[in-house]
XYZ file of N, CA and C in Angstrom:
780
model
N 67.754 120.465 -85.188
C 67.660 121.566 -85.720
C 67.303 123.532 -84.824
N 68.256 124.003 -85.075
C 66.682 125.121 -84.225
C 66.020 125.624 -85.172
N 65.044 126.381 -84.286
C 64.306 127.629 -85.446
C 64.468 128.122 -85.900
N 63.986 128.488 -86.974
C 64.411 129.468 -87.418
C 63.950 129.896 -88.427
N 63.114 130.777 -88.308
C 61.925 131.170 -89.773
C 62.580 131.311 -91.236
N 63.373 132.297 -90.470
C 64.395 133.244 -91.692
C 64.482 132.640 -92.910
N 65.559 131.078 -92.447
C 65.738 129.987 -93.166
C 65.510 129.396 -93.775
N 64.132 128.605 -92.774
C 62.824 128.579 -93.274
C 62.418 128.833 -94.078
N 61.945 129.980 -95.267
C 62.060 130.601 -96.010
C 62.849 130.668 -97.089
N 64.079 130.716 -96.634
C 65.330 131.445 -97.906
C 65.317 130.381 -98.084
N 65.255 128.710 -97.569
C 65.649 127.116 -98.450
C 64.123 127.102 -99.063
N 63.601 127.150 -98.881
C 62.520 127.359 -99.745
C 61.187 127.679 -100.475
N 62.520 129.215 -100.578
C 61.856 129.765 -101.844
C 63.212 129.317 -102.724
N 64.631 129.161 -101.993
C 65.105 128.536 -103.904
C 64.743 127.107 -104.047
N 64.020 126.238 -103.122
C 63.565 125.118 -103.717
C 62.799 125.946 -104.566
N 61.735 126.093 -104.661
C 60.202 126.683 -104.981
C 60.408 126.830 -106.414
N 62.188 128.986 -106.698
C 62.438 128.350 -107.190
C 63.129 127.576 -108.488
N 63.907 126.803 -107.447
C 64.262 125.456 -108.734
C 63.234 124.575 -109.192
N 62.299 124.426 -108.080
C 60.928 123.516 -108.494
C 59.483 123.873 -110.139
N 59.799 125.458 -110.390
C 59.227 127.106 -111.072
C 60.024 125.962 -112.500
N 61.437 126.714 -112.503
C 62.174 126.154 -113.491
C 62.847 124.866 -114.092
N 62.228 124.066 -112.974
C 63.211 122.916 -113.549
C 62.669 122.547 -114.224
N 61.082 122.077 -115.055
C 60.802 121.251 -115.829
C 60.799 122.951 -117.899
N 61.746 123.507 -117.553
C 62.375 124.834 -118.404
C 62.598 124.179 -119.392
N 63.838 123.058 -119.256
C 64.840 123.081 -119.278
C 64.468 121.779 -120.236
N 63.508 120.162 -119.902
C 63.013 119.655 -120.830
C 62.110 120.258 -122.016
N 60.815 121.666 -121.614
C 60.442 121.881 -121.787
C 60.820 122.313 -123.535
N 62.185 122.816 -123.132
C 62.668 123.485 -124.867
C 63.735 121.825 -125.575
N 63.969 121.356 -125.073
C 64.670 120.046 -125.138
C 63.995 119.890 -126.139
N 62.227 119.054 -125.383
C 61.035 118.812 -126.094
C 61.251 119.888 -127.939
N 60.412 120.973 -127.483
C 60.461 121.854 -128.527
C 62.136 122.082 -129.689
N 62.859 122.178 -129.601
C 63.576 122.589 -130.380
C 64.146 121.032 -130.738
N 64.055 119.644 -130.626
C 63.738 118.296 -131.316
C 62.791 117.807 -131.844
N 61.745 119.225 -131.582
C 59.942 118.201 -132.030
C 60.071 116.591 -131.757
N 61.216 116.104 -130.682
C 60.039 115.040 -130.423
C 60.951 114.905 -129.061
N 60.336 113.594 -128.926
C 59.790 113.071 -127.183
C 60.465 111.548 -126.981
N 61.138 111.348 -127.856
C 61.873 109.974 -128.105
C 62.567 109.610 -126.870
N 62.267 108.451 -126.365
C 63.138 108.252 -124.881
C 62.252 109.316 -123.267
N 61.526 109.732 -123.258
C 60.773 110.194 -122.354
C 59.741 109.769 -122.542
N 59.333 108.829 -121.013
C 58.155 108.323 -121.245
C 56.615 109.515 -120.958
N 55.686 109.815 -121.323
C 54.914 110.485 -121.492
C 54.105 109.942 -119.788
N 54.373 109.072 -119.364
C 53.468 108.535 -117.714
C 54.449 109.367 -116.768
N 56.078 109.779 -116.607
C 56.541 110.673 -115.560
C 55.446 112.197 -115.931
N 55.622 112.950 -116.182
C 54.919 114.186 -115.801
C 53.888 114.164 -115.823
N 52.776 113.260 -116.570
C 51.396 112.893 -116.683
C 51.469 112.789 -115.295
N 52.708 111.917 -114.525
C 51.876 111.526 -112.954
C 52.640 112.619 -112.127
N 53.834 112.967 -112.797
C 53.979 114.087 -111.384
C 52.524 115.400 -111.813
N 51.988 115.594 -112.732
C 51.767 116.552 -112.464
C 49.534 116.420 -111.610
N 49.406 115.002 -111.807
C 48.427 114.347 -110.969
C 48.391 114.882 -110.026
N 50.248 114.208 -109.386
C 50.520 114.368 -108.008
C 50.410 115.807 -106.751
N 50.090 116.827 -108.162
C 50.096 118.294 -107.903
C 49.315 118.449 -106.957
N 48.204 118.172 -107.257
C 47.051 118.209 -106.989
C 47.121 117.570 -105.405
N 47.017 116.374 -104.744
C 46.994 115.934 -103.269
C 48.428 117.006 -102.857
N 49.855 117.403 -103.272
C 51.074 117.695 -102.204
C 50.359 119.740 -102.283
N 49.418 119.859 -103.381
C 49.026 121.630 -103.250
C 47.915 121.221 -102.014
N 47.257 120.621 -101.716
C 46.015 120.427 -100.650
C 46.589 120.357 -99.804
N 47.602 119.609 -99.428
C 48.820 119.202 -98.443
C 49.287 120.319 -97.731
N 49.549 120.771 -98.479
C 51.055 122.197 -98.465
C 50.227 122.949 -97.854
N 48.414 124.126 -98.522
C 47.751 124.372 -97.779
C 46.877 123.891 -96.758
N 46.429 123.108 -95.990
C 45.728 122.455 -95.079
C 47.257 123.214 -94.244
N 47.710 122.806 -93.952
C 48.995 122.847 -93.147
C 49.517 123.959 -93.451
N 48.977 124.842 -94.218
C 49.580 126.897 -94.026
C 51.496 125.849 -94.256
N 52.087 125.443 -95.360
C 53.345 125.293 -95.235
C 53.626 126.743 -95.506
N 54.961 127.450 -95.223
C 55.908 128.480 -95.651
C 54.940 129.028 -97.509
N 54.529 130.395 -98.027
C 54.172 130.309 -99.476
C 55.225 129.800 -100.017
N 56.742 130.252 -100.240
C 56.782 129.212 -101.529
C 56.304 127.587 -101.967
N 56.075 126.840 -100.605
C 56.119 125.207 -100.793
C 54.135 125.175 -100.664
N 53.715 126.831 -100.906
C 52.657 126.658 -100.911
C 52.659 126.757 -102.693
N 53.269 127.620 -102.965
C 53.206 127.420 -104.816
C 54.104 126.891 -105.925
N 54.947 126.313 -104.946
C 55.635 125.302 -105.667
C 54.775 124.326 -106.589
N 54.067 122.809 -105.399
C 52.801 122.690 -106.441
C 52.209 122.792 -107.374
N 51.626 123.895 -107.352
C 50.765 124.579 -108.015
C 51.574 125.139 -109.413
N 52.674 125.204 -109.931
C 54.237 125.329 -110.464
C 54.749 124.086 -111.756
N 54.627 123.281 -110.632
C 55.461 122.338 -110.801
C 54.543 121.189 -111.385
N 53.185 121.505 -110.758
C 51.906 120.401 -111.709
C 51.648 120.940 -113.305
N 51.513 122.316 -113.170
C 51.335 122.950 -114.475
C 52.656 122.933 -115.399
N 53.930 123.037 -115.108
C 54.695 122.856 -115.927
C 54.947 121.205 -116.321
N 54.194 120.245 -115.126
C 54.627 118.812 -115.672
C 53.717 117.762 -116.899
N 52.159 119.051 -116.583
C 51.391 118.520 -117.741
C 51.859 119.682 -118.889
N 52.222 120.559 -118.754
C 52.855 121.165 -120.399
C 53.147 120.136 -121.150
N 54.589 118.810 -120.230
C 55.632 118.235 -120.791
C 54.567 117.068 -121.195
N 53.316 116.519 -120.779
C 52.744 115.369 -121.479
C 52.022 116.117 -122.605
N 51.495 118.010 -122.003
C 51.414 117.609 -123.847
C 52.214 117.869 -125.133
N 53.038 118.213 -124.688
C 54.426 117.635 -125.590
C 54.655 116.444 -125.855
N 54.158 115.448 -125.209
C 54.047 114.103 -125.390
C 53.260 113.696 -126.057
N 52.319 114.497 -125.945
C 50.804 113.769 -126.285
C 51.120 114.675 -128.299
N 51.564 115.312 -128.605
C 52.145 116.361 -129.802
C 53.502 115.303 -130.654
N 54.330 115.520 -129.852
C 55.918 115.404 -130.982
C 56.085 113.500 -130.688
N 55.410 113.020 -129.952
C 55.634 111.460 -129.812
C 54.934 110.173 -130.617
N 55.129 109.244 -130.588
C 53.520 108.914 -131.436
C 52.517 109.221 -131.925
N 51.489 109.863 -130.677
C 50.021 110.306 -130.773
C 50.400 111.095 -131.917
N 51.233 111.989 -131.838
C 51.256 113.121 -132.599
C 49.734 114.075 -132.595
N 49.382 113.960 -131.877
C 47.552 115.169 -130.884
C 48.180 115.880 -132.521
N 47.793 116.786 -132.730
C 47.228 118.670 -133.216
C 47.458 119.467 -131.715
N 48.098 120.528 -132.159
C 48.756 121.340 -131.349
C 47.564 121.457 -130.770
N 46.575 122.538 -131.074
C 44.865 122.507 -130.704
C 44.527 121.985 -129.696
N 44.606 120.211 -130.364
C 44.644 119.485 -129.423
C 44.845 119.133 -128.427
N 45.921 119.291 -127.518
C 46.645 119.104 -126.617
C 47.260 120.581 -125.419
N 46.389 121.776 -126.280
C 46.312 122.503 -125.414
C 45.187 122.936 -124.968
N 43.854 122.519 -125.357
C 42.729 122.111 -124.734
C 42.848 121.544 -124.041
N 43.518 119.613 -124.333
C 43.555 119.326 -123.438
C 44.365 120.144 -121.985
N 44.851 119.714 -122.276
C 45.850 120.331 -121.071
C 44.795 121.851 -120.469
N 44.473 123.091 -120.803
C 43.503 123.845 -120.171
C 42.598 123.411 -119.705
N 41.864 121.940 -120.058
C 40.341 121.885 -119.854
C 41.614 120.871 -118.346
N 42.737 119.858 -117.460
C 42.837 119.365 -117.092
C 43.209 120.009 -116.027
N 44.838 121.620 -116.115
C 44.200 122.260 -115.737
C 43.040 123.063 -114.180
N 42.271 123.814 -115.476
C 41.036 123.691 -114.437
C 40.348 122.913 -113.345
N 40.658 121.481 -114.170
C 39.841 120.604 -113.576
C 40.800 120.180 -112.261
N 41.463 120.549 -112.663
C 42.503 120.220 -111.153
C 42.909 121.115 -110.345
N 42.190 122.171 -110.753
C 42.723 123.536 -109.446
C 41.226 123.666 -108.515
N 39.893 123.286 -110.082
C 38.763 123.617 -108.612
C 39.023 121.964 -107.600
N 39.165 121.231 -108.064
C 38.700 119.805 -107.370
C 40.155 119.826 -105.980
N 41.048 120.613 -105.849
C 42.246 121.314 -105.051
C 41.756 122.126 -104.216
N 41.060 123.328 -105.106
C 40.006 124.161 -104.563
C 39.648 123.802 -103.180
N 38.818 122.531 -103.864
C 37.252 122.007 -102.995
C 37.350 121.461 -101.818
N 38.858 120.667 -102.255
C 39.565 119.905 -101.575
C 40.184 120.358 -99.692
N 40.699 121.556 -100.485
C 41.019 122.783 -98.952
C 40.000 123.138 -98.666
N 38.471 123.957 -98.931
C 37.978 124.521 -98.059
C 37.634 123.274 -97.569
N 36.977 121.872 -97.961
C 35.981 120.869 -97.132
C 37.611 120.483 -95.796
N 38.190 120.351 -96.144
C 39.247 119.752 -94.885
C 40.133 120.590 -94.101
N 39.739 122.106 -94.483
C 40.991 122.670 -93.823
C 39.946 123.415 -92.056
N 38.629 124.083 -92.554
C 38.011 124.043 -90.752
C 38.126 122.369 -89.978
N 38.407 121.406 -90.473
C 37.965 120.305 -89.845
C 39.631 119.986 -89.219
N 40.710 120.362 -89.609
C 42.395 120.850 -89.857
C 42.822 121.672 -88.459
N 42.613 122.667 -88.194
C 42.573 124.156 -87.915
C 41.730 123.373 -85.999
N 40.074 122.781 -86.522
C 40.245 122.545 -84.880
C 41.097 121.083 -83.962
N 41.394 120.169 -85.194
C 42.322 120.028 -84.242
C 41.793 118.562 -84.634
N 41.099 117.746 -85.121
C 39.632 116.863 -84.631
C 40.618 115.693 -85.690
N 40.827 115.134 -84.969
C 41.580 112.834 -85.513
C 41.022 113.196 -86.819
N 39.809 112.831 -87.214
C 39.729 113.076 -88.878
C 40.021 114.372 -90.069
N 39.628 115.390 -89.546
C 40.982 116.400 -90.588
C 42.323 115.608 -90.221
N 42.699 115.588 -89.172
C 44.417 115.065 -89.265
C 44.574 113.988 -90.560
N 43.694 112.794 -90.068
C 44.021 111.888 -90.748
C 43.726 111.520 -92.225
N 42.925 113.186 -92.376
C 42.632 112.865 -93.846
C 43.847 113.277 -94.551
N 44.362 114.616 -93.387
C 45.252 115.660 -94.713
C 46.526 115.019 -94.447
N 46.777 114.225 -94.100
C 48.278 113.351 -94.112
C 47.966 112.249 -95.379
N 46.409 111.664 -95.312
C 46.538 110.851 -96.535
C 46.509 111.558 -97.834
N 46.062 113.314 -98.173
C 46.632 113.602 -99.033
C 48.196 113.964 -99.727
N 48.993 113.805 -97.833
C 50.589 113.864 -98.222
C 50.551 112.903 -98.358
N 50.420 111.382 -98.371
C 51.138 110.063 -97.700
C 50.861 110.138 -99.771
N 49.406 110.392 -100.194
C 49.195 110.205 -101.715
C 49.744 110.940 -103.249
N 50.349 111.963 -102.139
C 51.135 112.785 -103.638
C 52.871 111.916 -103.466
N 53.200 111.716 -102.171
C 53.726 110.348 -102.076
C 54.291 109.508 -102.908
N 53.060 108.463 -102.977
C 53.033 107.800 -103.737
C 52.630 108.284 -105.139
N 52.075 109.225 -105.581
C 52.088 109.962 -107.137
C 53.285 109.706 -107.377
N 54.207 110.632 -106.854
C 55.795 111.078 -107.125
C 56.951 110.003 -107.460
N 57.375 108.740 -106.300
C 57.998 108.149 -106.914
C 57.477 107.239 -107.605
N 56.863 106.860 -107.546
C 56.034 105.379 -108.904
C 56.610 106.333 -110.632
N 56.339 107.590 -110.532
C 56.353 108.377 -111.513
C 57.517 107.715 -112.183
N 58.488 108.015 -112.150
C 59.612 107.154 -112.630
C 60.214 106.445 -112.508
N 59.647 105.591 -112.579
C 59.591 103.423 -113.158
C 58.925 103.993 -114.248
N 58.388 103.884 -114.908
C 58.191 104.244 -116.293
C 59.151 104.966 -117.110
N 60.345 106.071 -116.890
C 61.257 106.656 -117.286
C 61.861 105.812 -117.577
N 62.534 105.128 -115.849
C 63.440 103.931 -115.546
C 63.114 102.757 -116.698
N 61.922 101.826 -117.167
C 62.371 101.325 -118.397
C 61.977 101.669 -120.104
N 62.126 103.299 -119.812
C 62.358 104.143 -121.016
C 63.818 103.800 -121.577
N 64.980 103.813 -120.112
C 66.621 103.830 -119.626
C 66.583 102.940 -120.670
N 65.942 101.731 -119.555
C 66.822 100.194 -120.385
C 66.067 99.103 -122.006
N 65.459 100.969 -122.282
C 65.081 99.858 -123.583
C 65.902 101.052 -124.635
N 66.284 101.944 -123.887
C 67.472 102.940 -124.947
C 68.411 102.207 -124.490
N 69.153 101.672 -123.347
C 70.483 101.098 -122.569
C 71.076 103.244 -122.383
N 69.803 103.721 -122.822
C 70.936 105.208 -122.701
C 69.647 105.901 -122.123
N 70.219 107.214 -120.959
C 69.349 108.141 -120.586
C 68.997 109.198 -122.317
N 68.124 109.043 -123.380
C 67.350 109.810 -123.981
C 66.177 110.455 -123.553
N 65.795 112.039 -124.301
C 64.618 112.556 -124.541
C 64.199 113.433 -123.341
N 65.049 113.017 -122.764
C 65.301 113.484 -121.046
C 66.227 114.689 -120.750
N 66.281 115.804 -120.401
C 66.849 116.913 -120.467
C 67.724 116.676 -118.355
N 68.940 116.987 -118.995
C 69.626 116.087 -117.954
C 69.733 117.588 -116.796
N 70.017 118.868 -117.321
C 69.529 120.024 -116.837
C 67.985 120.175 -115.572
N 66.957 119.566 -116.458
C 65.788 118.948 -115.795
C 66.242 118.534 -114.543
N 66.549 117.462 -114.876
C 67.177 116.239 -113.884
C 67.928 116.567 -112.747
N 68.884 117.964 -112.658
C 69.826 118.601 -112.070
C 68.987 119.347 -111.371
N 68.668 120.039 -111.853
C 67.643 121.354 -111.242
C 66.202 120.216 -110.093
N 65.552 119.896 -110.524
C 64.631 119.232 -109.569
C 65.271 118.608 -109.011
N 66.995 118.178 -108.777
C 67.498 117.088 -107.410
C 67.633 117.989 -106.774
N 68.464 118.789 -107.400
C 68.844 120.502 -106.498
C 67.443 121.142 -106.138
N 66.082 120.982 -106.170
C 64.650 121.803 -105.464
C 64.739 120.735 -104.299
N 64.296 119.735 -104.634
C 63.741 118.425 -103.530
C 65.150 118.698 -102.213
N 66.085 118.935 -102.390
C 67.935 119.129 -101.396
C 67.393 120.485 -100.569
N 66.827 121.322 -101.063
C 66.104 123.078 -100.460
C 65.193 122.068 -100.403
N 64.762 121.970 -100.499
C 62.916 121.736 -100.000
C 63.027 120.786 -98.444
N 64.025 119.895 -98.311
C 63.889 119.292 -97.768
C 64.429 120.038 -95.565
N 65.706 120.750 -96.661
C 66.164 122.143 -95.898
C 65.741 122.801 -95.237
N 64.448 123.610 -95.417
C 63.731 124.345 -95.015
C 63.255 123.547 -94.490
N 62.159 122.220 -94.676
C 62.066 121.865 -93.511
C 62.543 121.162 -91.818
N 64.095 121.513 -91.677
C 64.807 121.599 -90.850
C 64.307 122.423 -89.342
N 64.077 123.457 -90.481
C 64.078 124.425 -89.495
C 63.070 125.390 -88.959
N 62.135 123.883 -89.318
C 60.246 124.569 -88.549
C 60.223 124.168 -86.999
N 59.271 124.250 -86.899
C 59.635 123.812 -85.519
C 58.980 122.591 -85.356
N 57.478 122.074 -86.177
C 57.880 120.692 -86.122
C 58.220 119.732 -87.725
N 58.938 119.334 -87.837
C 59.810 118.998 -88.827
C 58.377 118.014 -89.232
N 58.009 118.662 -90.748
C 56.907 117.557 -91.503
C 57.536 115.916 -92.361
N 57.433 114.724 -91.245
C 57.715 113.836 -92.409
C 57.289 113.362 -93.435
N 56.199 113.176 -93.787
C 55.553 112.969 -95.079
C 56.253 114.202 -96.194
N 56.100 115.243 -95.836
C 56.511 116.521 -97.242
C 58.542 116.030 -96.556
N 58.887 115.703 -96.296
C 60.311 115.892 -96.466
C 60.340 113.705 -97.073
N 59.792 112.948 -96.667
C 59.885 111.942 -97.285
C 59.576 112.037 -98.687
N 58.372 113.129 -99.206
C 58.430 112.611 -100.539
C 58.954 113.700 -101.144
N 59.686 115.418 -100.722
C 60.862 115.778 -101.217
C 62.845 115.154 -101.670
N 62.531 113.618 -100.318
C 63.391 112.902 -100.822
C 63.449 111.503 -101.624
N 62.783 111.418 -101.952
C 62.201 110.760 -102.564
C 62.647 111.224 -104.172
N 62.213 112.436 -103.945
C 62.843 113.356 -105.931
C 63.773 112.873 -105.966
N 64.764 113.184 -104.543
C 66.071 113.611 -104.745
C 66.550 112.624 -105.051
N 66.909 111.298 -104.600
C 67.095 110.087 -104.310
C 67.577 109.431 -106.068
N 65.471 109.230 -106.694
C 65.282 109.413 -107.681
C 65.885 110.252 -109.015
N 65.785 111.046 -108.402
C 66.795 112.194 -109.293
C 67.865 111.735 -110.087
N 68.498 111.423 -107.945
C 70.511 110.899 -108.258
C 70.427 110.207 -109.200
N 69.676 108.738 -108.828
C 69.643 107.989 -109.924
C 69.630 108.105 -111.287
N 69.013 109.126 -111.882
C 68.709 109.404 -113.409
C 70.148 109.509 -113.894
N 70.315 110.207 -113.109
C 72.007 111.997 -113.042
C 73.366 110.444 -113.124
N 73.053 109.487 -112.264
C 73.291 107.945 -112.168
C 74.461 107.226 -113.676
N 72.847 107.231 -114.050
C 73.023 106.619 -114.809
C 73.198 106.999 -116.637
N 73.004 108.196 -116.214
C 72.996 109.368 -117.265
C 75.229 108.957 -117.449
N 75.811 109.086 -116.648
C 76.797 109.793 -116.525
C 77.481 108.170 -116.628
N 76.801 106.689 -115.996
C 77.873 105.457 -117.054
C 76.926 105.285 -118.180
N 75.656 105.305 -118.861
C 75.052 105.001 -120.244
C 75.557 105.217 -121.148
N 75.656 106.600 -121.184
C 75.479 107.482 -121.720
C 76.875 107.420 -122.937
N 78.112 107.535 -122.473
C 79.204 107.672 -123.054
C 79.041 105.788 -123.383
N 78.791 105.232 -123.057
C 79.048 104.251 -123.645
C 77.558 103.826 -124.783
N 77.055 103.975 -124.607
C 75.743 104.878 -126.215
C 76.555 105.277 -127.071
N 76.965 105.959 -127.068
C 78.187 107.014 -127.543
C 79.218 106.512 -128.542
N 80.336 104.757 -127.859
C 80.752 104.141 -127.905
C 80.393 103.167 -129.307
N 79.301 102.854 -128.406
C 77.911 101.429 -129.500
C 78.095 102.073 -131.167
N 77.785 103.353 -130.847
C 76.591 104.480 -132.026
C 78.373 104.277 -133.153
N 80.204 105.033 -132.278
C 80.817 105.306 -132.971
C 81.211 104.124 -133.728
N 81.042 103.198 -132.965
C 81.568 101.680 -133.466
C 80.672 101.076 -135.208
N 79.054 101.868 -134.200
C 78.395 101.196 -135.462
C 78.601 102.161 -137.351
N 78.866 103.153 -137.077
C 79.332 104.245 -137.764
C 80.690 103.620 -139.145
N 81.730 103.729 -137.654
C 83.102 102.843 -137.894
C 82.232 101.941 -138.654
N 81.934 100.474 -138.289
C 81.852 99.200 -139.097
C 80.640 99.057 -140.134
N 80.575 100.998 -140.661
C 79.217 100.579 -141.446
C 80.729 101.063 -142.576
N 80.702 102.401 -141.878
C 81.922 102.663 -142.687
C 83.085 102.046 -143.663
N 83.681 101.379 -142.879
C 84.444 99.894 -143.200
C 83.954 99.049 -144.390
N 82.413 98.684 -143.537
C 81.888 98.005 -144.575
C 81.861 98.896 -146.328
N 81.353 100.115 -146.039
C 81.155 100.610 -147.470
C 82.292 101.041 -148.144
N 83.582 101.094 -147.610
C 84.909 101.084 -148.452
C 85.270 99.848 -149.264
N 84.879 99.017 -148.858
C 84.875 97.552 -149.382
C 84.727 97.153 -150.398
N 83.229 97.603 -150.086
C 82.687 96.944 -151.570
C 82.569 97.719 -153.122
N 82.879 99.301 -152.629
C 83.394 100.239 -153.230
C 85.241 99.730 -153.972
N 85.315 99.220 -153.368
C 87.022 98.127 -153.964
C 86.567 97.131 -155.086
N 84.969 96.486 -154.746
C 84.907 94.977 -155.259
C 84.692 93.987 -154.709
N 86.010 94.837 -153.161
C 85.863 92.842 -152.553
C 84.067 92.796 -151.744
N 83.800 92.135 -151.323
C 83.018 91.574 -150.624
C 83.405 92.335 -148.965
N 82.200 93.127 -148.506
C 82.954 93.638 -147.424
C 82.537 92.093 -146.411
N 83.286 92.025 -144.822
C 83.582 90.893 -144.183
C 83.109 91.203 -142.119
N 82.295 90.618 -141.902
C 82.311 91.253 -140.710
C 83.060 91.611 -139.594
N 82.817 92.101 -138.595
C 84.399 91.479 -137.755
C 84.129 91.195 -136.628
N 85.558 90.430 -136.324
C 84.513 89.521 -135.199
C 84.115 90.168 -133.781
N 83.970 89.066 -133.583
C 83.370 89.303 -132.010
C 83.573 89.333 -131.054
N 84.555 89.502 -130.112
C 85.230 89.345 -129.377
C 84.019 87.822 -128.275
N 84.509 86.696 -127.675
C 83.746 85.935 -127.081
C 82.755 86.337 -125.617
N 83.830 87.455 -125.436
C 82.923 87.843 -123.990
C 81.961 88.713 -124.998
N 81.506 89.310 -125.742
C 80.915 89.654 -125.704
C 79.633 89.498 -126.198
N 80.185 87.611 -127.087
C 79.042 87.062 -127.054
C 78.666 86.341 -125.994
N 79.055 85.305 -124.507
C 78.579 85.557 -124.175
C 77.665 86.778 -122.313
N 77.900 88.073 -122.952
C 78.202 88.931 -121.985
C 76.496 88.972 -121.975
N 76.021 89.300 -120.587
C 74.414 89.808 -120.471
C 74.290 90.999 -121.298
N 73.419 90.919 -122.257
C 73.111 92.443 -122.286
C 72.337 93.246 -121.733
N 73.414 95.093 -122.167
C 73.407 95.894 -120.538
C 72.503 96.321 -120.167
N 72.209 96.979 -119.494
C 70.830 97.937 -119.394
C 71.248 99.019 -118.899
């Protein structure tokens, strides 16, 4: 790809906008339903923590401005989603507790990020091997946190046999943000492999969640409808004075493995 600073900034800005608003549908969904059932609290927590090394890496590397702002907003919104899990989830923490813990985490992570940037930037700009190795470590650490963050969510999907509690609009916008951020890197003078791997992993994992939702959610709706129909038939039979009879189960369903 030819070097094009304008294209790099345009795609980077679009990616940053996507990753600024991507969690808003999730925050709205959790607030509207007053429930985070089906949303693993580890997912937003790990993403919030991953913003620290990703922010350090972007600042020290002096990536374009949108890609520097992006991890800060990404981390703040992810931690806000985690606070909702604490408030609306099984823990049922008071709202004041959640806001206080969120504020402490944001201040603490911001201070750590600033300290790491000031410590690493001089060595990196001098081109010392130690400075380059330390900067690359932060990039790899962010990828190592972002990648497995969705694994607990996949467990929730397996447990519910459907994608519930997770906003699909959030997943779609997040996936688009990864695509545009990858495109912005293609127009840099030197392609950043670590940042590219991080963004690409987000695209792949988000895409997998969307595919699972397209496959599993219709099945879950059919199971729910069949259950309501069976319950309705049983109630009608009981009103007529007859003993409700269980519907015969096809042999293929008896011997089929459980859906995941």
